[in-house]
Structure formats: C-alpha cells, structure tokens
CSV table of C-alpha atoms and ligand atoms in Angstrom, one decimal:
chain,number,residue,atom,x,y,z
Q,1,UNK,CA,15.5,-1.8,-20.9
Q,2,UNK,CA,16.5,-0.4,-17.6
Q,3,UNK,CA,14.8,-1.7,-14.4
Q,4,UNK,CA,13.0,1.6,-13.9
Q,5,UNK,CA,11.5,0.4,-10.6
Q,6,UNK,CA,14.9,0.2,-8.8
Q,7,UNK,CA,14.9,3.8,-7.8
Q,8,UNK,CA,11.4,4.9,-8.8
Q,9,UNK,CA,9.1,7.1,-6.7
Q,10,UNK,CA,5.6,5.5,-6.6
Q,11,UNK,CA,2.6,7.6,-5.8
Q,12,UNK,CA,-0.3,5.8,-4.3
Q,13,UNK,CA,-3.7,6.8,-5.6
Q,14,UNK,CA,-6.5,5.7,-3.3
Q,15,UNK,CA,-9.1,5.9,-6.1
Q,16,UNK,CA,-12.2,6.8,-4.0
Q,17,UNK,CA,-10.4,9.8,-2.5
Q,18,UNK,CA,-8.2,11.2,-5.2
Q,19,UNK,CA,-10.2,13.2,-7.7
Q,20,UNK,CA,-13.9,13.2,-8.4
Q,21,UNK,CA,-14.8,14.0,-12.0
Q,22,UNK,CA,-18.5,13.6,-11.8
Q,23,UNK,CA,-19.3,15.3,-8.5
Q,24,UNK,CA,-20.8,12.3,-6.7
Q,25,UNK,CA,-18.4,12.7,-3.8
Q,26,UNK,CA,-16.3,9.7,-4.8
Q,27,UNK,CA,-13.1,9.8,-6.8
Q,28,UNK,CA,-13.0,8.0,-10.2
Q,29,UNK,CA,-10.8,7.0,-13.1
Q,30,UNK,CA,-11.5,10.0,-15.3
Q,31,UNK,CA,-10.6,12.2,-12.2
Q,32,UNK,CA,-7.2,10.6,-12.1
Q,33,UNK,CA,-6.6,11.1,-15.8
Q,34,UNK,CA,-7.5,14.8,-15.4
Q,35,UNK,CA,-4.8,15.1,-12.7
Q,36,UNK,CA,-1.9,13.4,-14.5
Q,37,UNK,CA,-0.3,16.7,-15.3
Q,38,UNK,CA,-0.2,17.5,-11.6
Q,39,UNK,CA,1.5,14.1,-11.0
Q,40,UNK,CA,3.9,14.8,-13.9
Q,41,UNK,CA,4.8,18.2,-12.5
Q,42,UNK,CA,5.4,16.6,-9.1
Q,43,UNK,CA,7.7,14.3,-11.0
Q,44,UNK,CA,6.7,10.9,-9.7
Q,45,UNK,CA,7.7,7.9,-11.8
Q,46,UNK,CA,4.7,5.6,-11.3
Q,47,UNK,CA,1.2,5.5,-9.8
Q,48,UNK,CA,-0.2,2.6,-7.9
Q,49,UNK,CA,-4.0,2.5,-8.1
Q,50,UNK,CA,-5.9,0.8,-5.3
Q,51,UNK,CA,-8.7,-1.6,-6.4
Q,52,UNK,CA,-11.2,-0.1,-8.9
Q,53,UNK,CA,-12.8,-3.4,-9.9
Q,54,UNK,CA,-16.6,-4.1,-9.5
Q,55,UNK,CA,-17.1,-4.5,-5.8
Q,56,UNK,CA,-19.8,-4.1,-3.2
Q,57,UNK,CA,-17.2,-1.8,-1.4
Q,58,UNK,CA,-17.5,-3.7,1.9
Q,59,UNK,CA,-13.7,-3.0,2.3
Q,60,UNK,CA,-13.7,-0.1,-0.3
Q,61,UNK,CA,-12.6,-2.3,-3.2
Q,62,UNK,CA,-10.5,-4.9,-1.4
Q,63,UNK,CA,-13.6,-7.1,-1.9
Q,64,UNK,CA,-13.5,-7.8,-5.6
Q,65,UNK,CA,-16.6,-9.2,-7.3
Q,66,UNK,CA,-15.1,-9.2,-10.8
Q,67,UNK,CA,-11.3,-9.1,-11.3
Q,68,UNK,CA,-11.5,-8.1,-15.0
Q,69,UNK,CA,-13.8,-5.1,-15.0
Q,70,UNK,CA,-14.3,-1.6,-13.6
Q,71,UNK,CA,-16.6,-0.6,-10.8
Q,72,UNK,CA,-19.3,1.7,-12.3
Q,73,UNK,CA,-18.8,4.1,-9.4
Q,74,UNK,CA,-15.2,4.6,-10.7
Q,75,UNK,CA,-15.8,4.5,-14.5
Q,76,UNK,CA,-15.5,2.0,-17.3
Q,77,UNK,CA,-12.8,-0.1,-19.0
Q,78,UNK,CA,-12.6,2.6,-21.6
Q,79,UNK,CA,-11.8,5.1,-18.9
Q,80,UNK,CA,-9.1,2.7,-17.7
Q,81,UNK,CA,-7.6,2.4,-21.1
Q,82,UNK,CA,-7.6,6.2,-21.5
Q,83,UNK,CA,-5.9,6.5,-18.1
Q,84,UNK,CA,-3.1,4.1,-19.1
Q,85,UNK,CA,-2.6,5.8,-22.4
Q,86,UNK,CA,-2.5,9.3,-20.9
Q,87,UNK,CA,-0.2,8.2,-18.1
Q,88,UNK,CA,2.2,6.6,-20.6
Q,89,UNK,CA,2.1,9.6,-22.8
Q,90,UNK,CA,3.5,11.5,-19.8
Q,91,UNK,CA,6.1,8.9,-18.9
Q,92,UNK,CA,4.1,7.8,-15.8
Q,93,UNK,CA,3.9,4.0,-15.2
Q,94,UNK,CA,0.7,2.5,-13.8
Q,95,UNK,CA,0.7,-0.3,-11.3
Q,96,UNK,CA,-2.6,-1.9,-10.3
Q,97,UNK,CA,-3.6,-3.7,-7.1
Q,98,UNK,CA,-4.4,-7.4,-7.3
Q,99,UNK,CA,-6.3,-8.9,-4.4
Q,100,UNK,CA,-5.7,-12.7,-4.6
Q,101,UNK,CA,-6.1,-13.7,-1.0
Q,102,UNK,CA,-9.8,-13.2,-1.0
Q,103,UNK,CA,-12.6,-12.1,-3.2
Q,104,UNK,CA,-15.9,-10.5,-2.5
Q,105,UNK,CA,-18.6,-12.8,-1.2
Q,106,UNK,CA,-20.6,-11.4,-4.2
Q,107,UNK,CA,-18.1,-12.9,-6.7
Q,108,UNK,CA,-19.8,-15.6,-8.9
Q,109,UNK,CA,-17.1,-17.9,-7.8
Q,110,UNK,CA,-18.5,-17.7,-4.3
Q,111,UNK,CA,-22.2,-17.3,-5.0
Q,112,UNK,CA,-22.2,-20.0,-7.7
Q,113,UNK,CA,-22.3,-23.8,-7.4
Q,114,UNK,CA,-18.5,-24.2,-7.6
Q,115,UNK,CA,-17.7,-22.5,-4.3
Q,116,UNK,CA,-16.1,-25.5,-2.6
Q,117,UNK,CA,-13.6,-25.9,-5.5
Q,118,UNK,CA,-12.2,-22.4,-5.0
Q,119,UNK,CA,-12.6,-21.4,-1.3
Q,120,UNK,CA,-11.4,-22.7,2.0
Q,121,UNK,CA,-14.6,-24.3,3.3
Q,122,UNK,CA,-15.1,-26.9,6.1
Q,123,UNK,CA,-18.2,-28.9,7.0
Q,124,UNK,CA,-19.4,-29.8,10.5
Q,125,UNK,CA,-21.1,-28.1,13.4
Q,126,UNK,CA,-18.1,-26.8,15.3
Q,127,UNK,CA,-15.8,-23.9,14.4
Q,128,UNK,CA,-13.0,-25.6,12.4
Q,129,UNK,CA,-10.3,-24.1,14.6
Q,130,UNK,CA,-9.4,-21.1,16.7
Q,131,UNK,CA,-8.2,-18.7,13.9
Q,132,UNK,CA,-9.3,-15.1,14.5
Q,133,UNK,CA,-10.2,-12.6,11.8
Q,134,UNK,CA,-7.7,-9.7,11.7
Q,135,UNK,CA,-10.6,-7.4,12.4
Q,136,UNK,CA,-12.2,-9.1,15.4
Q,137,UNK,CA,-14.2,-12.3,15.9
Q,138,UNK,CA,-13.5,-15.7,14.4
Q,139,UNK,CA,-12.1,-16.1,10.9
Q,140,UNK,CA,-14.9,-18.5,10.1
Q,141,UNK,CA,-18.6,-17.9,9.2
Q,142,UNK,CA,-21.2,-20.6,8.9
Q,143,UNK,CA,-23.3,-20.6,5.8
Q,144,UNK,CA,-26.6,-22.2,6.7
Q,145,UNK,CA,-27.7,-22.8,3.2
Q,146,UNK,CA,-24.5,-24.6,2.1
Q,147,UNK,CA,-24.0,-26.3,5.5
Q,148,UNK,CA,-20.3,-25.3,5.8
Q,149,UNK,CA,-17.9,-22.8,7.3
Q,150,UNK,CA,-15.9,-20.5,5.1
Q,151,UNK,CA,-12.7,-18.8,6.0
Q,152,UNK,CA,-12.1,-15.1,6.0
Q,153,UNK,CA,-9.0,-13.6,7.5
Q,154,UNK,CA,-10.6,-10.2,7.0
Q,155,UNK,CA,-14.4,-9.5,6.9
Q,156,UNK,CA,-17.0,-12.2,6.2
Q,157,UNK,CA,-17.6,-10.3,2.9
Q,158,UNK,CA,-14.1,-11.3,1.9
Q,159,UNK,CA,-13.9,-15.1,1.8
Q,160,UNK,CA,-10.4,-16.5,1.4
Q,161,UNK,CA,-9.6,-18.4,-1.8
Q,162,UNK,CA,-7.9,-21.8,-1.5
Q,163,UNK,CA,-4.5,-21.4,-3.2
Q,164,UNK,CA,-3.9,-25.1,-2.8
Q,165,UNK,CA,-6.2,-25.5,-5.8
Q,166,UNK,CA,-4.9,-25.4,-9.3
Q,167,UNK,CA,-8.2,-23.9,-10.5
Q,168,UNK,CA,-7.6,-20.8,-8.4
Q,169,UNK,CA,-4.0,-20.5,-9.7
Q,170,UNK,CA,-5.2,-20.8,-13.3
Q,171,UNK,CA,-7.8,-18.2,-12.8
Q,172,UNK,CA,-5.3,-15.7,-11.5
Q,173,UNK,CA,-2.9,-16.3,-14.3
Q,174,UNK,CA,-5.6,-15.3,-16.7
Q,175,UNK,CA,-6.4,-12.2,-14.6
Q,176,UNK,CA,-2.8,-11.1,-14.6
Q,177,UNK,CA,-2.7,-11.5,-18.4
Q,178,UNK,CA,-5.8,-9.5,-18.8
Q,179,UNK,CA,-4.3,-6.4,-17.2
Q,180,UNK,CA,-0.8,-7.0,-18.6
Q,181,UNK,CA,-2.4,-7.1,-22.1
Q,182,UNK,CA,-4.1,-3.8,-21.3
Q,183,UNK,CA,-0.7,-2.3,-20.7
Q,184,UNK,CA,-0.3,-2.1,-16.9
Q,185,UNK,CA,3.3,-1.8,-15.7
Q,186,UNK,CA,2.9,-4.1,-12.8
Q,187,UNK,CA,0.9,-5.2,-9.7
Q,188,UNK,CA,0.8,-4.4,-6.1
Q,189,UNK,CA,-0.1,-7.7,-4.4
Q,190,UNK,CA,-2.5,-7.5,-1.5
Q,191,UNK,CA,-1.7,-9.8,1.5
Q,192,UNK,CA,1.1,-11.4,-0.6
Q,193,UNK,CA,2.4,-13.5,2.2
Q,194,UNK,CA,-1.1,-14.9,3.1
Q,195,UNK,CA,-2.4,-16.7,0.0
Q,196,UNK,CA,-1.6,-20.3,0.9
Q,197,UNK,CA,-2.9,-21.5,4.3
Q,198,UNK,CA,-1.5,-24.4,6.2
Q,199,UNK,CA,-3.5,-27.4,4.9
Q,200,UNK,CA,-3.9,-29.0,8.3
Q,201,UNK,CA,-5.9,-26.0,9.6
Q,202,UNK,CA,-4.4,-26.6,13.0
Q,203,UNK,CA,-5.0,-24.2,15.8
Q,204,UNK,CA,-2.9,-21.1,16.3
Q,205,UNK,CA,-1.1,-20.8,19.7
Q,206,UNK,CA,-3.1,-18.6,22.1
Q,207,UNK,CA,-3.4,-16.0,23.4
Q,208,UNK,CA,-3.5,-13.9,20.2
Q,209,UNK,CA,-1.3,-10.8,20.4
Q,210,UNK,CA,-3.0,-7.6,19.7
Q,211,UNK,CA,-0.1,-5.8,18.0
Q,212,UNK,CA,-0.4,-4.6,14.4
Q,213,UNK,CA,1.7,-7.3,12.9
Q,214,UNK,CA,-0.9,-10.1,13.1
Q,215,UNK,CA,1.0,-12.0,10.5
Q,216,UNK,CA,4.1,-12.2,12.7
Q,217,UNK,CA,2.4,-14.9,14.9
Q,218,UNK,CA,0.0,-16.6,12.5
Q,219,UNK,CA,1.6,-20.0,11.7
Q,220,UNK,CA,-1.1,-20.8,9.1
Q,221,UNK,CA,0.3,-18.3,6.5
Q,222,UNK,CA,3.7,-17.6,5.0
Q,223,UNK,CA,3.7,-21.2,3.8
Q,224,UNK,CA,6.5,-22.5,1.5
Q,225,UNK,CA,4.0,-23.2,-1.3
Q,226,UNK,CA,3.3,-19.5,-1.7
Q,227,UNK,CA,6.7,-19.1,-3.3
Q,228,UNK,CA,5.7,-21.5,-6.1
Q,229,UNK,CA,2.9,-19.0,-6.9
Q,230,UNK,CA,5.3,-16.2,-7.2
Q,231,UNK,CA,7.8,-18.2,-9.2
Q,232,UNK,CA,5.0,-19.0,-11.6
Q,233,UNK,CA,3.9,-15.3,-11.7
Q,234,UNK,CA,7.4,-14.2,-12.3
Q,235,UNK,CA,7.8,-16.5,-15.3
Q,236,UNK,CA,4.5,-15.1,-16.6
Q,237,UNK,CA,5.3,-11.4,-16.2
Q,238,UNK,CA,8.8,-12.0,-17.7
Q,239,UNK,CA,7.1,-13.0,-21.0
Q,240,UNK,CA,6.0,-9.3,-21.3
Q,241,UNK,CA,8.2,-6.5,-22.5
Q,242,UNK,CA,8.7,-3.3,-20.6
Q,243,UNK,CA,10.2,-4.3,-17.2
Q,244,UNK,CA,6.9,-4.8,-15.5
Q,245,UNK,CA,7.0,-5.2,-11.7
Q,246,UNK,CA,5.5,-7.0,-8.8
Q,247,UNK,CA,5.3,-5.2,-5.5
Q,248,UNK,CA,4.3,-7.5,-2.6
Q,249,UNK,CA,2.5,-6.4,0.5
Q,250,UNK,CA,4.5,-8.8,2.8
Q,251,UNK,CA,3.8,-7.7,6.3
Q,252,UNK,CA,6.3,-8.9,8.9
Q,253,UNK,CA,8.1,-6.9,11.5
Q,254,UNK,CA,11.2,-9.0,10.9
Q,255,UNK,CA,12.6,-8.1,7.5
Q,256,UNK,CA,14.3,-11.5,7.3
Q,257,UNK,CA,10.9,-13.0,6.7
Q,258,UNK,CA,10.3,-10.6,3.9
Q,259,UNK,CA,13.6,-11.3,2.1
Q,260,UNK,CA,12.6,-14.8,0.6
Q,261,UNK,CA,9.8,-13.1,-1.4
Q,262,UNK,CA,12.5,-11.0,-3.1
Q,263,UNK,CA,14.5,-13.9,-4.5
Q,264,UNK,CA,15.5,-13.2,-8.1
Q,265,UNK,CA,12.9,-15.5,-9.5
Q,266,UNK,CA,10.0,-14.2,-7.3
Q,267,UNK,CA,8.8,-10.6,-6.6
Q,268,UNK,CA,10.8,-7.6,-7.7
Q,269,UNK,CA,9.8,-5.4,-4.8
Q,270,UNK,CA,8.0,-5.7,-1.4
Q,271,UNK,CA,6.9,-2.9,0.8
Q,272,UNK,CA,9.3,-2.4,3.7
Q,273,UNK,CA,7.0,-1.3,6.5
Q,274,UNK,CA,9.6,-0.9,9.1
Q,275,UNK,CA,9.5,2.9,9.0
Q,276,UNK,CA,5.8,2.9,9.4
Q,277,UNK,CA,6.1,1.6,12.9
Q,278,UNK,CA,9.0,3.8,14.2
Q,279,UNK,CA,8.6,6.8,16.5
Q,280,UNK,CA,10.2,10.1,15.4
Q,281,UNK,CA,13.5,9.2,17.1
Q,282,UNK,CA,17.0,9.2,15.6
Q,283,UNK,CA,18.1,5.9,17.1
Q,284,UNK,CA,14.9,4.0,16.2
Q,285,UNK,CA,15.0,5.3,12.6
Q,286,UNK,CA,18.7,4.7,12.2
Q,287,UNK,CA,18.3,1.1,13.5
Q,288,UNK,CA,15.3,0.5,11.2
Q,289,UNK,CA,17.1,1.8,8.1
Q,290,UNK,CA,20.2,-0.1,8.9
Q,291,UNK,CA,18.3,-3.4,9.5
Q,292,UNK,CA,16.4,-3.0,6.2
Q,293,UNK,CA,19.6,-2.4,4.3
Q,294,UNK,CA,21.3,-5.4,5.9
Q,295,UNK,CA,18.5,-7.9,5.5
Q,296,UNK,CA,16.8,-7.1,2.2
Q,297,UNK,CA,18.2,-7.6,-1.3
Q,298,UNK,CA,16.3,-4.5,-2.4
Q,299,UNK,CA,14.8,-2.0,0.0
Q,300,UNK,CA,11.7,0.2,-0.5
Q,301,UNK,CA,10.8,3.1,1.8
Q,302,UNK,CA,7.3,3.8,3.0
Q,303,UNK,CA,5.9,6.2,5.6
Q,304,UNK,CA,2.3,6.4,4.7
Q,305,UNK,CA,-0.4,4.4,2.9
Q,306,UNK,CA,-4.2,4.0,3.1
Q,307,UNK,CA,-3.9,1.7,6.2
Q,308,UNK,CA,-1.9,3.8,8.6
Q,309,UNK,CA,-2.1,7.1,10.5
Q,310,UNK,CA,-0.7,10.0,8.5
Q,311,UNK,CA,2.8,11.2,9.6
Q,312,UNK,CA,1.9,14.7,10.5
Q,313,UNK,CA,-0.2,13.1,13.2
Q,314,UNK,CA,2.0,10.1,13.9
Q,315,UNK,CA,5.3,12.1,14.2
Q,316,UNK,CA,3.7,14.9,16.1
Q,317,UNK,CA,3.5,17.8,13.6
Q,318,UNK,CA,4.3,19.3,10.3
Q,319,UNK,CA,7.9,20.1,11.2
Q,320,UNK,CA,8.6,16.4,11.6
Q,321,UNK,CA,6.6,15.4,8.5
Q,322,UNK,CA,8.5,17.9,6.3
Q,323,UNK,CA,11.8,16.5,7.6
Q,324,UNK,CA,10.5,13.0,6.9
Q,325,UNK,CA,9.9,14.0,3.3
Q,326,UNK,CA,13.6,14.8,2.9
Q,327,UNK,CA,14.6,11.6,4.6
Q,328,UNK,CA,12.2,9.5,2.4
Q,329,UNK,CA,13.4,11.0,-0.8
Q,330,UNK,CA,17.1,10.7,0.0
Q,331,UNK,CA,17.1,7.0,1.0
Q,332,UNK,CA,18.5,4.6,-1.7
Q,333,UNK,CA,15.9,2.7,-3.7
Q,334,UNK,CA,12.2,2.9,-4.5
Q,335,UNK,CA,10.1,5.2,-2.4
Q,336,UNK,CA,6.3,5.1,-2.0
Q,337,UNK,CA,4.3,8.1,-1.1
Q,338,UNK,CA,0.6,8.3,-0.5
Q,339,UNK,CA,-1.7,10.9,-2.0
Q,340,UNK,CA,-2.0,13.9,0.3
Q,341,UNK,CA,1.4,13.2,1.9
Q,342,UNK,CA,2.8,15.9,-0.4
Q,343,UNK,CA,0.1,18.3,1.0
Q,344,UNK,CA,1.0,17.6,4.6
Q,345,UNK,CA,-2.5,16.3,5.4
Q,346,UNK,CA,-3.0,15.2,8.9
Q,347,UNK,CA,-5.1,12.2,10.1
Q,348,UNK,CA,-8.7,13.4,10.4
Q,349,UNK,CA,-10.5,12.8,13.7
Q,350,UNK,CA,-13.8,11.9,12.1
Q,351,UNK,CA,-17.0,11.6,14.1
Q,352,UNK,CA,-18.1,8.0,14.6
Q,353,UNK,CA,-21.3,8.4,12.6
Q,354,UNK,CA,-19.4,9.0,9.3
Q,355,UNK,CA,-16.8,6.3,9.7
Q,356,UNK,CA,-17.1,3.4,7.2
Q,357,UNK,CA,-14.0,1.3,7.7
Q,358,UNK,CA,-15.0,-2.4,8.4
Q,359,UNK,CA,-12.4,-2.4,11.2
Q,360,UNK,CA,-14.5,0.3,13.0
Q,361,UNK,CA,-17.8,-1.4,12.2
Q,362,UNK,CA,-16.7,-4.9,13.1
Q,363,UNK,CA,-15.0,-3.9,16.4
Q,364,UNK,CA,-18.0,-1.8,17.4
Q,365,UNK,CA,-15.8,1.3,17.5
Q,366,UNK,CA,-13.1,-0.2,19.7
Q,367,UNK,CA,-10.7,0.3,16.9
Q,368,UNK,CA,-11.2,3.5,15.0
Q,369,UNK,CA,-9.9,2.1,11.8
Q,370,UNK,CA,-8.4,3.8,8.8
Q,371,UNK,CA,-11.0,6.4,7.6
Q,372,UNK,CA,-8.9,9.2,9.1
Q,373,UNK,CA,-6.2,8.8,6.4
Q,374,UNK,CA,-8.7,8.3,3.6
Q,375,UNK,CA,-10.5,11.6,3.5
Q,376,UNK,CA,-10.6,12.9,-0.1
Q,377,UNK,CA,-7.7,15.2,-0.8
Q,378,UNK,CA,-8.5,18.9,-1.3
Q,379,UNK,CA,-7.8,20.3,-4.8
Q,380,UNK,CA,-9.4,23.7,-4.5
Q,381,UNK,CA,-9.9,26.2,-1.7
Q,382,UNK,CA,-13.5,25.5,-1.9
Q,383,UNK,CA,-13.9,22.1,-0.3
Q,384,UNK,CA,-16.2,19.4,-1.6
Q,385,UNK,CA,-19.4,19.5,0.3
Q,386,UNK,CA,-20.5,16.0,-0.6
Q,387,UNK,CA,-17.1,14.2,-0.2
Q,388,UNK,CA,-17.7,10.6,1.0
Q,389,UNK,CA,-15.8,11.5,4.1
Q,390,UNK,CA,-16.0,15.1,5.2
Q,391,UNK,CA,-12.9,17.3,4.6
Q,392,UNK,CA,-12.0,19.6,7.6
Q,393,UNK,CA,-12.4,23.3,7.0
Q,394,UNK,CA,-8.7,23.9,7.6
Q,395,UNK,CA,-7.9,21.9,4.4
Q,396,UNK,CA,-9.0,24.8,2.3
Q,397,UNK,CA,-5.5,26.3,2.9
Q,398,UNK,CA,-3.9,22.9,2.4
Q,399,UNK,CA,-5.4,22.4,-1.0
Q,400,UNK,CA,-3.3,22.0,-4.1
Q,401,UNK,CA,-4.6,25.4,-5.3
Q,402,UNK,CA,-3.6,27.1,-2.1
Q,403,UNK,CA,-0.1,25.5,-1.9
Q,404,UNK,CA,0.9,25.7,-5.5
Q,405,UNK,CA,3.5,28.4,-5.9
Q,406,UNK,CA,3.4,29.3,-2.2
Q,407,UNK,CA,6.9,29.7,-1.0
Q,408,UNK,CA,7.7,27.1,1.6
Q,409,UNK,CA,4.5,25.1,1.2
Q,410,UNK,CA,4.5,21.4,1.8
Q,411,UNK,CA,3.7,20.8,-1.9
Q,412,UNK,CA,6.6,23.0,-3.1
Q,413,UNK,CA,8.9,21.2,-0.7
Q,414,UNK,CA,8.0,17.9,-2.2
Q,415,UNK,CA,8.3,19.2,-5.7
Q,416,UNK,CA,11.8,20.5,-5.0
Q,417,UNK,CA,12.8,17.3,-3.3
Q,418,UNK,CA,11.6,15.2,-6.1
Q,419,UNK,CA,13.4,17.2,-8.7
Q,420,UNK,CA,16.7,17.2,-6.7
Q,421,UNK,CA,16.4,13.6,-5.5
Q,422,UNK,CA,19.9,12.1,-5.1
Q,423,UNK,CA,21.1,8.8,-6.4
Q,424,UNK,CA,24.3,6.8,-6.0
Q,425,UNK,CA,25.7,4.8,-3.2
Q,426,UNK,CA,24.7,5.2,0.4
Q,427,UNK,CA,27.0,5.7,3.4
Q,428,UNK,CA,26.2,6.7,7.0
Q,429,UNK,CA,28.1,9.7,8.4
Q,430,UNK,CA,29.2,10.0,12.0
Q,431,UNK,CA,26.7,12.2,13.7
Q,432,UNK,CA,25.9,13.6,17.1
Q,433,UNK,CA,23.1,12.1,19.2
Q,434,UNK,CA,19.7,13.0,18.0
Q,435,UNK,CA,20.9,13.5,14.4
Q,436,UNK,CA,21.0,11.2,11.4
Q,437,UNK,CA,23.3,11.9,8.5
Q,438,UNK,CA,24.2,9.9,5.3
Q,439,UNK,CA,25.8,10.6,2.0
Q,440,UNK,CA,24.4,9.9,-1.5
Q,441,UNK,CA,26.2,11.1,-4.6
Q,442,UNK,CA,27.5,14.6,-3.8
Q,443,UNK,CA,24.6,15.3,-1.4
Q,444,UNK,CA,24.5,14.6,2.4
Q,445,UNK,CA,21.1,14.3,4.0
Q,446,UNK,CA,21.0,15.4,7.6
Q,447,UNK,CA,17.9,15.1,9.9
Q,448,UNK,CA,17.9,16.7,13.3
Q,449,UNK,CA,15.5,15.2,15.8
Q,450,UNK,CA,16.3,17.6,18.6
Q,451,UNK,CA,17.5,21.2,18.9
Q,452,UNK,CA,21.1,20.7,18.0
Q,453,UNK,CA,22.2,21.5,14.4
Q,454,UNK,CA,25.1,20.1,12.5
Q,455,UNK,CA,25.0,21.7,9.1
Q,456,UNK,CA,28.2,22.0,7.2
Q,457,UNK,CA,28.3,22.9,3.5
Q,458,UNK,CA,26.0,24.5,1.0
Q,459,UNK,CA,22.3,23.8,1.8
Q,460,UNK,CA,20.5,22.7,-1.3
Q,461,UNK,CA,17.2,22.2,0.3
Q,462,UNK,CA,15.9,22.6,3.8
Q,463,UNK,CA,12.7,21.2,5.2
Q,464,UNK,CA,11.9,24.4,7.1
Q,465,UNK,CA,13.6,27.6,8.3
Q,466,UNK,CA,15.0,25.8,11.3
Q,467,UNK,CA,16.7,23.3,9.1
Q,468,UNK,CA,15.1,20.3,10.8
Q,469,UNK,CA,16.3,18.3,7.8
Q,470,UNK,CA,18.6,19.5,5.0
Q,471,UNK,CA,20.3,18.3,1.9
Q,472,UNK,CA,23.8,19.7,1.8
Q,473,UNK,CA,26.2,19.7,-1.2
Q,474,UNK,CA,29.6,18.5,-0.1
X,501,NOJ,C1,-4.3,-4.8,2.8
X,501,NOJ,C2,-4.9,-3.5,2.3
X,501,NOJ,O1,-4.0,-2.6,2.2
X,501,NOJ,C3,-6.1,-3.2,3.2
X,501,NOJ,O2,-6.6,-1.9,2.9
X,501,NOJ,C4,-7.1,-4.2,3.1
X,501,NOJ,O3,-8.2,-3.9,4.0
X,501,NOJ,C5,-6.6,-5.6,3.4
X,501,NOJ,N1,-5.3,-5.8,2.8
X,501,NOJ,C6,-7.5,-6.7,3.0
X,501,NOJ,O4,-7.6,-6.8,1.6
C-alpha cells in the first residue's frame, strides 16, 4: 500500500468548535460525521481530531481522564465508530490525538492509590527544583493529603506521567491498540518531545526565556530515552495494516532537533512549525522553507493550528492569508490546515470575561491565550447564539453557506487549490527581491510580498485579482 501520508493534506478538527449537532453550543462527534461531505468536497485526505476523551476540560480535552472513552459532551463510542466508518466510506482517513505527557488530575491513575507508580512525584518540604510551568508559576504543586509534590509542565490539572516507568509504557501500548483496533489511521502525539524527563531533576539554567519555544531551553526534556518509546510504538503500529501514521508535536525552533524523531524506525511525520513563527516576508519565508528542506528527512507544512494566532491576523490581512493558501498547498509534502483557515477566519479579539484558555486564567490575563483562534466556525449565515465562544457578527458573511459558490471567496480558493495541488520535485526559481518562486511538476508557484509582479505563463490559479500569489503553467 502507498504511504498515503507522504503528500496528504490533513485538516485539523478542533472538536469543540467544529460542528454542533445537538445545539448545546459545543461541537461534537455526530456534528463532524454530518460534515464529512463538506470535507470530501474540499478534498482533504485526512482529518486530525483533537482530544474527545472523557475530560474535565481544564485544557479543553488535553487533560484526559480516560484514554479509551468518549467525553459525553462530544458523544459516545458508537458515535466515534460511526464517524470512522463514514469517513472511510468517503476515503477520508482519521488521525486521533494522543496525550501521553500528562493526564487529567481526575484520571483514576492519579486519584487512586497507585499515583506514585505512574507520575513524577517528589517528597519533602521544598520545591524539588526551579522548573517553571509553561503557563506561569512553578511546574510543581504540593499535595497536602499525599505529602508530595507532583510535576506539571502545563496546568496543575495536567500532572506529568513518569515515562521512566514500564507501567506507564505498558498502559500506553494498550491505549494505542485500543484505537488502532477501532480503525484509526494514526495518532498526533501531543508534546512528543517531552515525555521522558531528566531523572536527576536538576535545575534549569536561569533566567527562563519568555519566547514561545520553551522547549528550546528546557534541558530536562528531549531525553535520549524518549526515542526508545517511539521505536517501540513504531514496531507496534507496523503490526497493523493500512499504513497508519504517527505525527509528532515536536516543538523546537531548530529543525535539527526535530530530525532525530523522524528516523526510519521512529515517527513518520512531525509538525514543522517554522512557518508558524515567520513574518510575512519573502526572505524570512524562503530561509525557513530552505532550512526545513535541508534539515528534515520529510517536511510538513503548517501555518495554523489551535494554539496560534490565525494568519489573516498574523500576516496582516486577507490578501496575505489567501496568498499563503497557495504557498501552503504548493509546497512538497504533507500540509496541515486548521478548521476555518479555508474560510479566512481572523483571530477574534474576545472580551476577557468570556476567555477560557488556562493560559489566560493562569497568567491573570497577562497572556491572552488561544481562545481567539478557537471560536466555533460559522456554517450558516445565522450565527449560533449559544456558541461556547461568541462568533463575531461579521462571520455571517464568512460562513460556509455564504462562501459556497461565491466567486472569489476564500472557500472557493481553497477548493480550487486543493483540486489543482501540484506534486513532483521541488526547485527554487530565481526571483526578484520581495518575491518567492518555485517549480513543482509543470506548475510554478509565485508569491509576491510587495508591489512588483513577475508572472510569466498561463495563470492556472490566482489568490486574488492583484495576483499576490499565482500558480502558473510553464
Ligand atoms: C499542545 C497542544 O496543542 C495544546 O493545545 C495543549 O494545551 C498542550 N499541548 C498541553 O497538552
């Protein structure tokens, strides 16, 4: 069977905010099943579902209280089975999110008597070391009842599992099998580089930088032993038919630190976040693409996900975001798009009193957090009054209903680009300053960052009337 993931387009479904079938304001699994025809028409190859497991939702599902069930808010296991069957019937693969670095503090592993056999806990009165949580404050919380500190690189509701324990490794093997047996086509691995912590628990060098790549400077993670975990997982997944895939969330600004996770006996894919952190600038983007292609054995492309500011806002407008669509879908290898990216949704400037992201809550509003990219996507002109995060009134005209069939709409641009997506080898073209150009197959992708235009040949697709980005047939 072909390694379908090598040039697939993955569409990220943030389950809470995709499609709400029962009108409670929160998206759910039957809602996704009902929208599979939309996804098939868009022509994506696979969907990645964010966590839908039973969870107190302290981090909207990235705090899992039962790894082998479905959160009632989102549906039932039967709904999940139906979703998989309906997706497969439409040739859409389904990748689910696995969250192995931490569980919910409500997981029976943590609430039960066995906690110390599975989690990173330390006795004593003093903070075990200086490790900070990614979201403010120390990474340790003291449990008075148990008389120990427990580690949480994220919120205290997300205690870190101890991957130096065989018990934990065995548990996750069973969890992987549970979902593989139910037919999933692969896993997106949350915090894939973080599972194993340095056993000595020694201090991190201070001061702690405040940039986004907290994992760049943490010396306690990215331990050699984490690769044993993925070698083991790879052997396990290879027992299954159907070319199932692991996609690691491995977050380093230096792609040379991501590459080892992609060795042939480890993960198939890892997100390449380098484009997420570039400004809309020809040199910066060329450099980032070039570095990724040089340093990684297989490169994925990502502009948006549920953790970062939407590109309409980040790149300064719809014109840029439309051009980015043609860039994303012309680059060689797997591309990831995030729900609503195809509608040109902008980051929503939400009032503080509706924000729910633990980043916002834990930093007392100093960091606004990620709610602005998580507002439920609009399907109809009539917006959903009880959506769990309010949809701006302007989204009525950005809804799927409003954009479908509308000449020049964002959605129609994505549809056209997905149906014309080029393949074949990649080669840069000489281009003038402020312009990027490269060849794939018989198409050339040209992106103009400034006012100059260099278009030569038959334009197959243009991002806008000004030809900010074009695909040209040579
Ligand atoms: C990365 C996920 O993408 C993010 O949403 C989550 O908050 C953290 N990992 C912790 O699980």
